[in-house]
């Protein structure tokens, strides 16, 4: 799997890519109303699964919504567990703000303490967030393989697979971060445009997770 270009071009090789993308964008709008996130998460996992199985076209049909909801919910639960340490670090800042607001006494020491805490928290969050970004494609394909939450949360196995395929994992993680970061260029294409670019970026990211799995299986270098 040396041709990373397929991750960007496979999207457009589906003869129904525009229709499927439009439905995906509608589900992204639904996320603004508090629904749709599990459907989308399940859909992106389906993409990873199709790449892992070498199935074409890459984009699944928008059927079996119930199955996608179940798959997406399970994956979101697994990924949320990895984010718990970040929420725990933010909790003291939130509680201090609540206490200060309730008592109406911010004092001179509180802002200083909060600033020191935020600085220390940032020092911890940067390496942790970097690790999550590097491991994210592995977490995704481990979950996609059997749709098992425990597989995704097996930190020891995730780390071992990263060590055994770290060059490819870093390449995939960097491309994933890059494509998702530049998805904001859709702002120049008005509101609907950003939804299309974000949807496309997640399709590519999901494809790359499948590519990483295949590179592990074949022991090939992506580049």
PDB file of C-alpha atoms in Angstrom:
ATOM      1  CA  UNK A   1       0.000   0.000   0.000  1.00  0.00           C
ATOM      2  CA  UNK A   2       2.549   2.572  -1.113  1.00  0.00           C
ATOM      3  CA  UNK A   3       0.137   4.742  -3.112  1.00  0.00           C
ATOM      4  CA  UNK A   4      -1.195   7.218  -0.584  1.00  0.00           C
ATOM      5  CA  UNK A   5      -2.790   9.119  -3.436  1.00  0.00           C
ATOM      6  CA  UNK A   6      -5.590   6.545  -3.409  1.00  0.00           C
ATOM      7  CA  UNK A   7      -6.732   7.928  -0.067  1.00  0.00           C
ATOM      8  CA  UNK A   8      -7.500  11.225  -1.807  1.00  0.00           C
ATOM      9  CA  UNK A   9      -8.736   9.945  -5.151  1.00  0.00           C
ATOM     10  CA  UNK A  10     -10.848   6.933  -4.129  1.00  0.00           C
ATOM     11  CA  UNK A  11     -13.519   9.335  -2.877  1.00  0.00           C
ATOM     12  CA  UNK A  12     -14.182  10.610  -6.392  1.00  0.00           C
ATOM     13  CA  UNK A  13     -14.040   7.207  -8.088  1.00  0.00           C
ATOM     14  CA  UNK A  14     -17.418   6.295  -6.651  1.00  0.00           C
ATOM     15  CA  UNK A  15     -19.960   7.208  -9.378  1.00  0.00           C
ATOM     16  CA  UNK A  16     -22.370   8.331  -6.639  1.00  0.00           C
ATOM     17  CA  UNK A  17     -19.816  10.272  -4.597  1.00  0.00           C
ATOM     18  CA  UNK A  18     -21.698  13.579  -4.819  1.00  0.00           C
ATOM     19  CA  UNK A  19     -25.011  12.094  -3.690  1.00  0.00           C
ATOM     20  CA  UNK A  20     -23.367  10.204  -0.837  1.00  0.00           C
ATOM     21  CA  UNK A  21     -21.454  13.339   0.170  1.00  0.00           C
ATOM     22  CA  UNK A  22     -24.620  15.416   0.128  1.00  0.00           C
ATOM     23  CA  UNK A  23     -26.321  12.958   2.462  1.00  0.00           C
ATOM     24  CA  UNK A  24     -23.241  13.064   4.694  1.00  0.00           C
ATOM     25  CA  UNK A  25     -23.409  16.860   4.794  1.00  0.00           C
ATOM     26  CA  UNK A  26     -27.069  16.659   5.804  1.00  0.00           C
ATOM     27  CA  UNK A  27     -26.096  14.401   8.676  1.00  0.00           C
ATOM     28  CA  UNK A  28     -23.429  16.924   9.660  1.00  0.00           C
ATOM     29  CA  UNK A  29     -26.121  19.596   9.804  1.00  0.00           C
ATOM     30  CA  UNK A  30     -28.092  17.203  11.999  1.00  0.00           C
ATOM     31  CA  UNK A  31     -25.124  17.163  14.394  1.00  0.00           C
ATOM     32  CA  UNK A  32     -25.779  20.858  15.036  1.00  0.00           C
ATOM     33  CA  UNK A  33     -29.185  19.811  16.348  1.00  0.00           C
ATOM     34  CA  UNK A  34     -27.680  17.224  18.647  1.00  0.00           C
ATOM     35  CA  UNK A  35     -28.228  14.176  16.432  1.00  0.00           C
ATOM     36  CA  UNK A  36     -26.209  12.508  13.724  1.00  0.00           C
ATOM     37  CA  UNK A  37     -22.803  12.170  15.347  1.00  0.00           C
ATOM     38  CA  UNK A  38     -23.170   8.426  15.932  1.00  0.00           C
ATOM     39  CA  UNK A  39     -24.390   7.900  12.358  1.00  0.00           C
ATOM     40  CA  UNK A  40     -21.370   9.733  10.969  1.00  0.00           C
ATOM     41  CA  UNK A  41     -18.939   7.945  13.289  1.00  0.00           C
ATOM     42  CA  UNK A  42     -20.413   4.620  12.187  1.00  0.00           C
ATOM     43  CA  UNK A  43     -20.179   5.650   8.541  1.00  0.00           C
ATOM     44  CA  UNK A  44     -16.501   6.561   8.837  1.00  0.00           C
ATOM     45  CA  UNK A  45     -15.761   3.249  10.572  1.00  0.00           C
ATOM     46  CA  UNK A  46     -17.481   1.501   7.657  1.00  0.00           C
ATOM     47  CA  UNK A  47     -15.042   3.258   5.307  1.00  0.00           C
ATOM     48  CA  UNK A  48     -12.079   1.962   7.311  1.00  0.00           C
ATOM     49  CA  UNK A  49     -13.576  -1.523   7.225  1.00  0.00           C
ATOM     50  CA  UNK A  50     -14.048  -1.411   3.453  1.00  0.00           C
ATOM     51  CA  UNK A  51     -10.412  -0.411   2.950  1.00  0.00           C
ATOM     52  CA  UNK A  52      -9.270  -3.155   5.317  1.00  0.00           C
ATOM     53  CA  UNK A  53     -11.259  -5.668   3.258  1.00  0.00           C
ATOM     54  CA  UNK A  54     -10.161  -4.104  -0.048  1.00  0.00           C
ATOM     55  CA  UNK A  55     -13.784  -3.487  -0.996  1.00  0.00           C
ATOM     56  CA  UNK A  56     -14.885  -0.928  -3.570  1.00  0.00           C
ATOM     57  CA  UNK A  57     -16.317   1.616  -3.858  1.00  0.00           C
ATOM     58  CA  UNK A  58     -14.819   3.159  -0.754  1.00  0.00           C
ATOM     59  CA  UNK A  59     -17.911   5.147   0.203  1.00  0.00           C
ATOM     60  CA  UNK A  60     -20.595   2.918   1.760  1.00  0.00           C
ATOM     61  CA  UNK A  61     -24.253   3.376   0.943  1.00  0.00           C
ATOM     62  CA  UNK A  62     -26.397   5.285   3.405  1.00  0.00           C
ATOM     63  CA  UNK A  63     -28.393   2.237   4.411  1.00  0.00           C
ATOM     64  CA  UNK A  64     -28.589   0.325   7.683  1.00  0.00           C
ATOM     65  CA  UNK A  65     -28.697   3.556   9.686  1.00  0.00           C
ATOM     66  CA  UNK A  66     -29.460   1.589  12.832  1.00  0.00           C
ATOM     67  CA  UNK A  67     -26.301  -0.452  12.405  1.00  0.00           C
ATOM     68  CA  UNK A  68     -24.244   2.674  11.826  1.00  0.00           C
ATOM     69  CA  UNK A  69     -25.687   4.256  14.974  1.00  0.00           C
ATOM     70  CA  UNK A  70     -24.696   1.220  17.067  1.00  0.00           C
ATOM     71  CA  UNK A  71     -21.202   1.091  15.548  1.00  0.00           C
ATOM     72  CA  UNK A  72     -20.728   4.845  15.899  1.00  0.00           C
ATOM     73  CA  UNK A  73     -21.954   4.883  19.484  1.00  0.00           C
ATOM     74  CA  UNK A  74     -19.536   2.117  20.478  1.00  0.00           C
ATOM     75  CA  UNK A  75     -16.617   3.858  18.798  1.00  0.00           C
ATOM     76  CA  UNK A  76     -17.495   7.204  20.411  1.00  0.00           C
ATOM     77  CA  UNK A  77     -17.589   5.513  23.817  1.00  0.00           C
ATOM     78  CA  UNK A  78     -14.132   4.047  23.226  1.00  0.00           C
ATOM     79  CA  UNK A  79     -12.689   7.347  22.020  1.00  0.00           C
ATOM     80  CA  UNK A  80     -14.320   9.283  24.867  1.00  0.00           C
ATOM     81  CA  UNK A  81     -12.486   7.094  27.374  1.00  0.00           C
ATOM     82  CA  UNK A  82      -9.200   8.314  25.911  1.00  0.00           C
ATOM     83  CA  UNK A  83     -10.369  11.910  26.386  1.00  0.00           C
ATOM     84  CA  UNK A  84     -11.319  11.482  30.048  1.00  0.00           C
ATOM     85  CA  UNK A  85      -7.873  12.592  31.340  1.00  0.00           C
ATOM     86  CA  UNK A  86      -8.287  15.877  29.439  1.00  0.00           C
ATOM     87  CA  UNK A  87     -11.704  16.483  31.022  1.00  0.00           C
ATOM     88  CA  UNK A  88     -10.266  15.656  34.438  1.00  0.00           C
ATOM     89  CA  UNK A  89      -7.515  18.242  33.948  1.00  0.00           C
ATOM     90  CA  UNK A  90     -10.073  20.889  32.975  1.00  0.00           C
ATOM     91  CA  UNK A  91     -12.396  20.106  35.890  1.00  0.00           C
ATOM     92  CA  UNK A  92     -10.498  22.064  38.601  1.00  0.00           C
ATOM     93  CA  UNK A  93     -10.518  25.213  36.437  1.00  0.00           C
ATOM     94  CA  UNK A  94     -14.270  24.863  35.921  1.00  0.00           C
ATOM     95  CA  UNK A  95     -14.889  24.301  39.636  1.00  0.00           C
ATOM     96  CA  UNK A  96     -12.758  27.297  40.602  1.00  0.00           C
ATOM     97  CA  UNK A  97     -14.691  29.489  38.187  1.00  0.00           C
ATOM     98  CA  UNK A  98     -17.992  28.250  39.617  1.00  0.00           C
ATOM     99  CA  UNK A  99     -16.867  28.852  43.207  1.00  0.00           C
ATOM    100  CA  UNK A 100     -15.553  32.317  42.386  1.00  0.00           C
ATOM    101  CA  UNK A 101     -18.783  33.202  40.618  1.00  0.00           C
ATOM    102  CA  UNK A 102     -20.943  31.860  43.458  1.00  0.00           C
ATOM    103  CA  UNK A 103     -19.051  33.686  46.211  1.00  0.00           C
ATOM    104  CA  UNK A 104     -18.419  36.839  44.198  1.00  0.00           C
ATOM    105  CA  UNK A 105     -14.927  36.917  45.651  1.00  0.00           C
ATOM    106  CA  UNK A 106     -12.301  36.360  43.005  1.00  0.00           C
ATOM    107  CA  UNK A 107      -9.468  37.739  45.141  1.00  0.00           C
ATOM    108  CA  UNK A 108      -5.960  38.508  44.006  1.00  0.00           C
ATOM    109  CA  UNK A 109      -4.620  34.977  44.406  1.00  0.00           C
ATOM    110  CA  UNK A 110      -7.256  33.173  42.334  1.00  0.00           C
ATOM    111  CA  UNK A 111      -6.205  34.518  38.885  1.00  0.00           C
ATOM    112  CA  UNK A 112      -2.558  33.763  39.662  1.00  0.00           C
ATOM    113  CA  UNK A 113      -3.361  30.234  40.808  1.00  0.00           C
ATOM    114  CA  UNK A 114      -5.542  29.601  37.752  1.00  0.00           C
ATOM    115  CA  UNK A 115      -2.789  30.867  35.430  1.00  0.00           C
ATOM    116  CA  UNK A 116      -0.195  28.600  37.046  1.00  0.00           C
ATOM    117  CA  UNK A 117      -2.546  25.643  36.898  1.00  0.00           C
ATOM    118  CA  UNK A 118      -3.395  26.235  33.231  1.00  0.00           C
ATOM    119  CA  UNK A 119       0.310  26.476  32.392  1.00  0.00           C
ATOM    120  CA  UNK A 120       1.043  23.195  34.185  1.00  0.00           C
ATOM    121  CA  UNK A 121      -2.017  21.583  32.600  1.00  0.00           C
ATOM    122  CA  UNK A 122      -0.840  22.646  29.146  1.00  0.00           C
ATOM    123  CA  UNK A 123       2.548  21.006  29.735  1.00  0.00           C
ATOM    124  CA  UNK A 124       0.720  17.757  30.433  1.00  0.00           C
ATOM    125  CA  UNK A 125      -1.875  18.066  27.684  1.00  0.00           C
ATOM    126  CA  UNK A 126       0.525  18.705  24.805  1.00  0.00           C
ATOM    127  CA  UNK A 127       2.315  15.320  24.964  1.00  0.00           C
ATOM    128  CA  UNK A 128      -0.921  13.490  25.781  1.00  0.00           C
ATOM    129  CA  UNK A 129      -2.792  15.094  22.873  1.00  0.00           C
ATOM    130  CA  UNK A 130       0.135  14.308  20.583  1.00  0.00           C
ATOM    131  CA  UNK A 131       0.062  10.674  21.682  1.00  0.00           C
ATOM    132  CA  UNK A 132      -3.697  10.449  21.039  1.00  0.00           C
ATOM    133  CA  UNK A 133      -3.193  11.931  17.568  1.00  0.00           C
ATOM    134  CA  UNK A 134      -0.483   9.384  16.773  1.00  0.00           C
ATOM    135  CA  UNK A 135      -2.501   6.469  18.109  1.00  0.00           C
ATOM    136  CA  UNK A 136      -5.886   7.548  16.667  1.00  0.00           C
ATOM    137  CA  UNK A 137      -5.575   5.656  13.329  1.00  0.00           C
ATOM    138  CA  UNK A 138      -4.534   2.507  15.197  1.00  0.00           C
ATOM    139  CA  UNK A 139      -7.402   2.891  17.655  1.00  0.00           C
ATOM    140  CA  UNK A 140      -9.776   3.283  14.702  1.00  0.00           C
ATOM    141  CA  UNK A 141      -8.668   0.193  12.790  1.00  0.00           C
ATOM    142  CA  UNK A 142      -8.458  -1.917  15.945  1.00  0.00           C
ATOM    143  CA  UNK A 143     -12.063  -1.047  16.676  1.00  0.00           C
ATOM    144  CA  UNK A 144     -13.093  -1.512  13.029  1.00  0.00           C
ATOM    145  CA  UNK A 145     -11.642  -5.012  12.880  1.00  0.00           C
ATOM    146  CA  UNK A 146     -14.212  -6.520  15.263  1.00  0.00           C
ATOM    147  CA  UNK A 147     -16.193  -3.452  16.388  1.00  0.00           C
ATOM    148  CA  UNK A 148     -14.999  -4.203  19.893  1.00  0.00           C
ATOM    149  CA  UNK A 149     -14.651  -1.419  22.464  1.00  0.00           C
ATOM    150  CA  UNK A 150     -12.164  -3.494  24.432  1.00  0.00           C
ATOM    151  CA  UNK A 151      -9.930  -3.851  21.349  1.00  0.00           C
ATOM    152  CA  UNK A 152      -9.870  -0.074  20.921  1.00  0.00           C
ATOM    153  CA  UNK A 153      -9.124   0.438  24.625  1.00  0.00           C
ATOM    154  CA  UNK A 154      -6.321  -2.123  24.786  1.00  0.00           C
ATOM    155  CA  UNK A 155      -3.625   0.489  25.338  1.00  0.00           C
ATOM    156  CA  UNK A 156      -0.843  -2.077  25.520  1.00  0.00           C
ATOM    157  CA  UNK A 157      -1.773  -3.530  22.117  1.00  0.00           C
ATOM    158  CA  UNK A 158      -2.130  -0.048  20.610  1.00  0.00           C
ATOM    159  CA  UNK A 159       1.364   0.889  21.792  1.00  0.00           C
ATOM    160  CA  UNK A 160       2.838  -2.404  20.556  1.00  0.00           C
ATOM    161  CA  UNK A 161       1.306  -1.933  17.114  1.00  0.00           C
ATOM    162  CA  UNK A 162       2.605   1.619  17.006  1.00  0.00           C
ATOM    163  CA  UNK A 163       6.118   0.451  17.868  1.00  0.00           C
ATOM    164  CA  UNK A 164       5.964  -2.264  15.223  1.00  0.00           C
ATOM    165  CA  UNK A 165       4.772   0.103  12.504  1.00  0.00           C
ATOM    166  CA  UNK A 166       5.766   3.520  13.810  1.00  0.00           C
ATOM    167  CA  UNK A 167       7.037   4.974  10.522  1.00  0.00           C
ATOM    168  CA  UNK A 168       3.750   4.373   8.741  1.00  0.00           C
ATOM    169  CA  UNK A 169       1.750   5.394  11.813  1.00  0.00           C
ATOM    170  CA  UNK A 170       3.507   8.767  11.964  1.00  0.00           C
ATOM    171  CA  UNK A 171       2.976   9.370   8.240  1.00  0.00           C
ATOM    172  CA  UNK A 172      -0.738   8.578   8.510  1.00  0.00           C
ATOM    173  CA  UNK A 173      -1.137  10.689  11.654  1.00  0.00           C
ATOM    174  CA  UNK A 174       0.576  13.695  10.062  1.00  0.00           C
ATOM    175  CA  UNK A 175      -1.517  13.482   6.896  1.00  0.00           C
ATOM    176  CA  UNK A 176      -4.679  13.056   8.967  1.00  0.00           C
ATOM    177  CA  UNK A 177      -3.899  16.136  11.050  1.00  0.00           C
ATOM    178  CA  UNK A 178      -3.013  18.089   7.945  1.00  0.00           C
ATOM    179  CA  UNK A 179      -6.126  17.227   5.923  1.00  0.00           C
ATOM    180  CA  UNK A 180      -8.431  17.925   8.861  1.00  0.00           C
ATOM    181  CA  UNK A 181      -6.695  21.223   9.602  1.00  0.00           C
ATOM    182  CA  UNK A 182      -6.970  22.578   6.078  1.00  0.00           C
ATOM    183  CA  UNK A 183     -10.616  21.490   5.837  1.00  0.00           C
ATOM    184  CA  UNK A 184     -11.449  24.942   7.168  1.00  0.00           C
ATOM    185  CA  UNK A 185     -10.752  26.347   3.699  1.00  0.00           C
ATOM    186  CA  UNK A 186     -14.390  25.526   3.100  1.00  0.00           C
ATOM    187  CA  UNK A 187     -15.112  28.808   4.857  1.00  0.00           C
ATOM    188  CA  UNK A 188     -14.198  30.506   1.597  1.00  0.00           C
ATOM    189  CA  UNK A 189     -16.900  28.464  -0.113  1.00  0.00           C
ATOM    190  CA  UNK A 190     -19.569  29.627   2.334  1.00  0.00           C
ATOM    191  CA  UNK A 191     -21.116  27.548   5.104  1.00  0.00           C
ATOM    192  CA  UNK A 192     -22.119  24.533   3.009  1.00  0.00           C
ATOM    193  CA  UNK A 193     -18.604  24.359   1.578  1.00  0.00           C
ATOM    194  CA  UNK A 194     -16.986  23.817   4.953  1.00  0.00           C
ATOM    195  CA  UNK A 195     -19.281  20.879   5.624  1.00  0.00           C
ATOM    196  CA  UNK A 196     -18.246  19.282   2.333  1.00  0.00           C
ATOM    197  CA  UNK A 197     -14.537  19.795   3.028  1.00  0.00           C
ATOM    198  CA  UNK A 198     -14.817  18.491   6.588  1.00  0.00           C
ATOM    199  CA  UNK A 199     -16.750  15.442   5.377  1.00  0.00           C
ATOM    200  CA  UNK A 200     -14.092  14.804   2.733  1.00  0.00           C
ATOM    201  CA  UNK A 201     -11.286  15.189   5.281  1.00  0.00           C
ATOM    202  CA  UNK A 202     -12.836  12.552   7.548  1.00  0.00           C
ATOM    203  CA  UNK A 203     -13.373  10.198   4.620  1.00  0.00           C
ATOM    204  CA  UNK A 204      -9.666  10.504   3.767  1.00  0.00           C
ATOM    205  CA  UNK A 205      -8.688  10.044   7.423  1.00  0.00           C
ATOM    206  CA  UNK A 206     -10.845   6.924   7.691  1.00  0.00           C
ATOM    207  CA  UNK A 207      -9.330   5.576   4.481  1.00  0.00           C
ATOM    208  CA  UNK A 208      -5.838   6.161   5.865  1.00  0.00           C
ATOM    209  CA  UNK A 209      -6.660   4.137   8.981  1.00  0.00           C
ATOM    210  CA  UNK A 210      -7.470   1.226   6.696  1.00  0.00           C
ATOM    211  CA  UNK A 211      -4.244   1.799   4.740  1.00  0.00           C
ATOM    212  CA  UNK A 212      -2.283   1.695   7.990  1.00  0.00           C
ATOM    213  CA  UNK A 213      -3.911  -1.622   8.870  1.00  0.00           C
ATOM    214  CA  UNK A 214      -2.990  -3.070   5.469  1.00  0.00           C
ATOM    215  CA  UNK A 215       0.590  -1.825   5.795  1.00  0.00           C
ATOM    216  CA  UNK A 216       0.819  -3.622   9.139  1.00  0.00           C
ATOM    217  CA  UNK A 217      -0.521  -6.812   7.593  1.00  0.00           C
ATOM    218  CA  UNK A 218       1.808  -6.720   4.581  1.00  0.00           C
ATOM    219  CA  UNK A 219       4.790  -5.181   6.421  1.00  0.00           C
ATOM    220  CA  UNK A 220       5.150  -2.623   3.642  1.00  0.00           C
ATOM    221  CA  UNK A 221       6.258   0.944   4.019  1.00  0.00           C
ATOM    222  CA  UNK A 222       3.643   3.487   2.997  1.00  0.00           C
ATOM    223  CA  UNK A 223       6.249   5.813   1.514  1.00  0.00           C
TER     224      UNK A 223
END
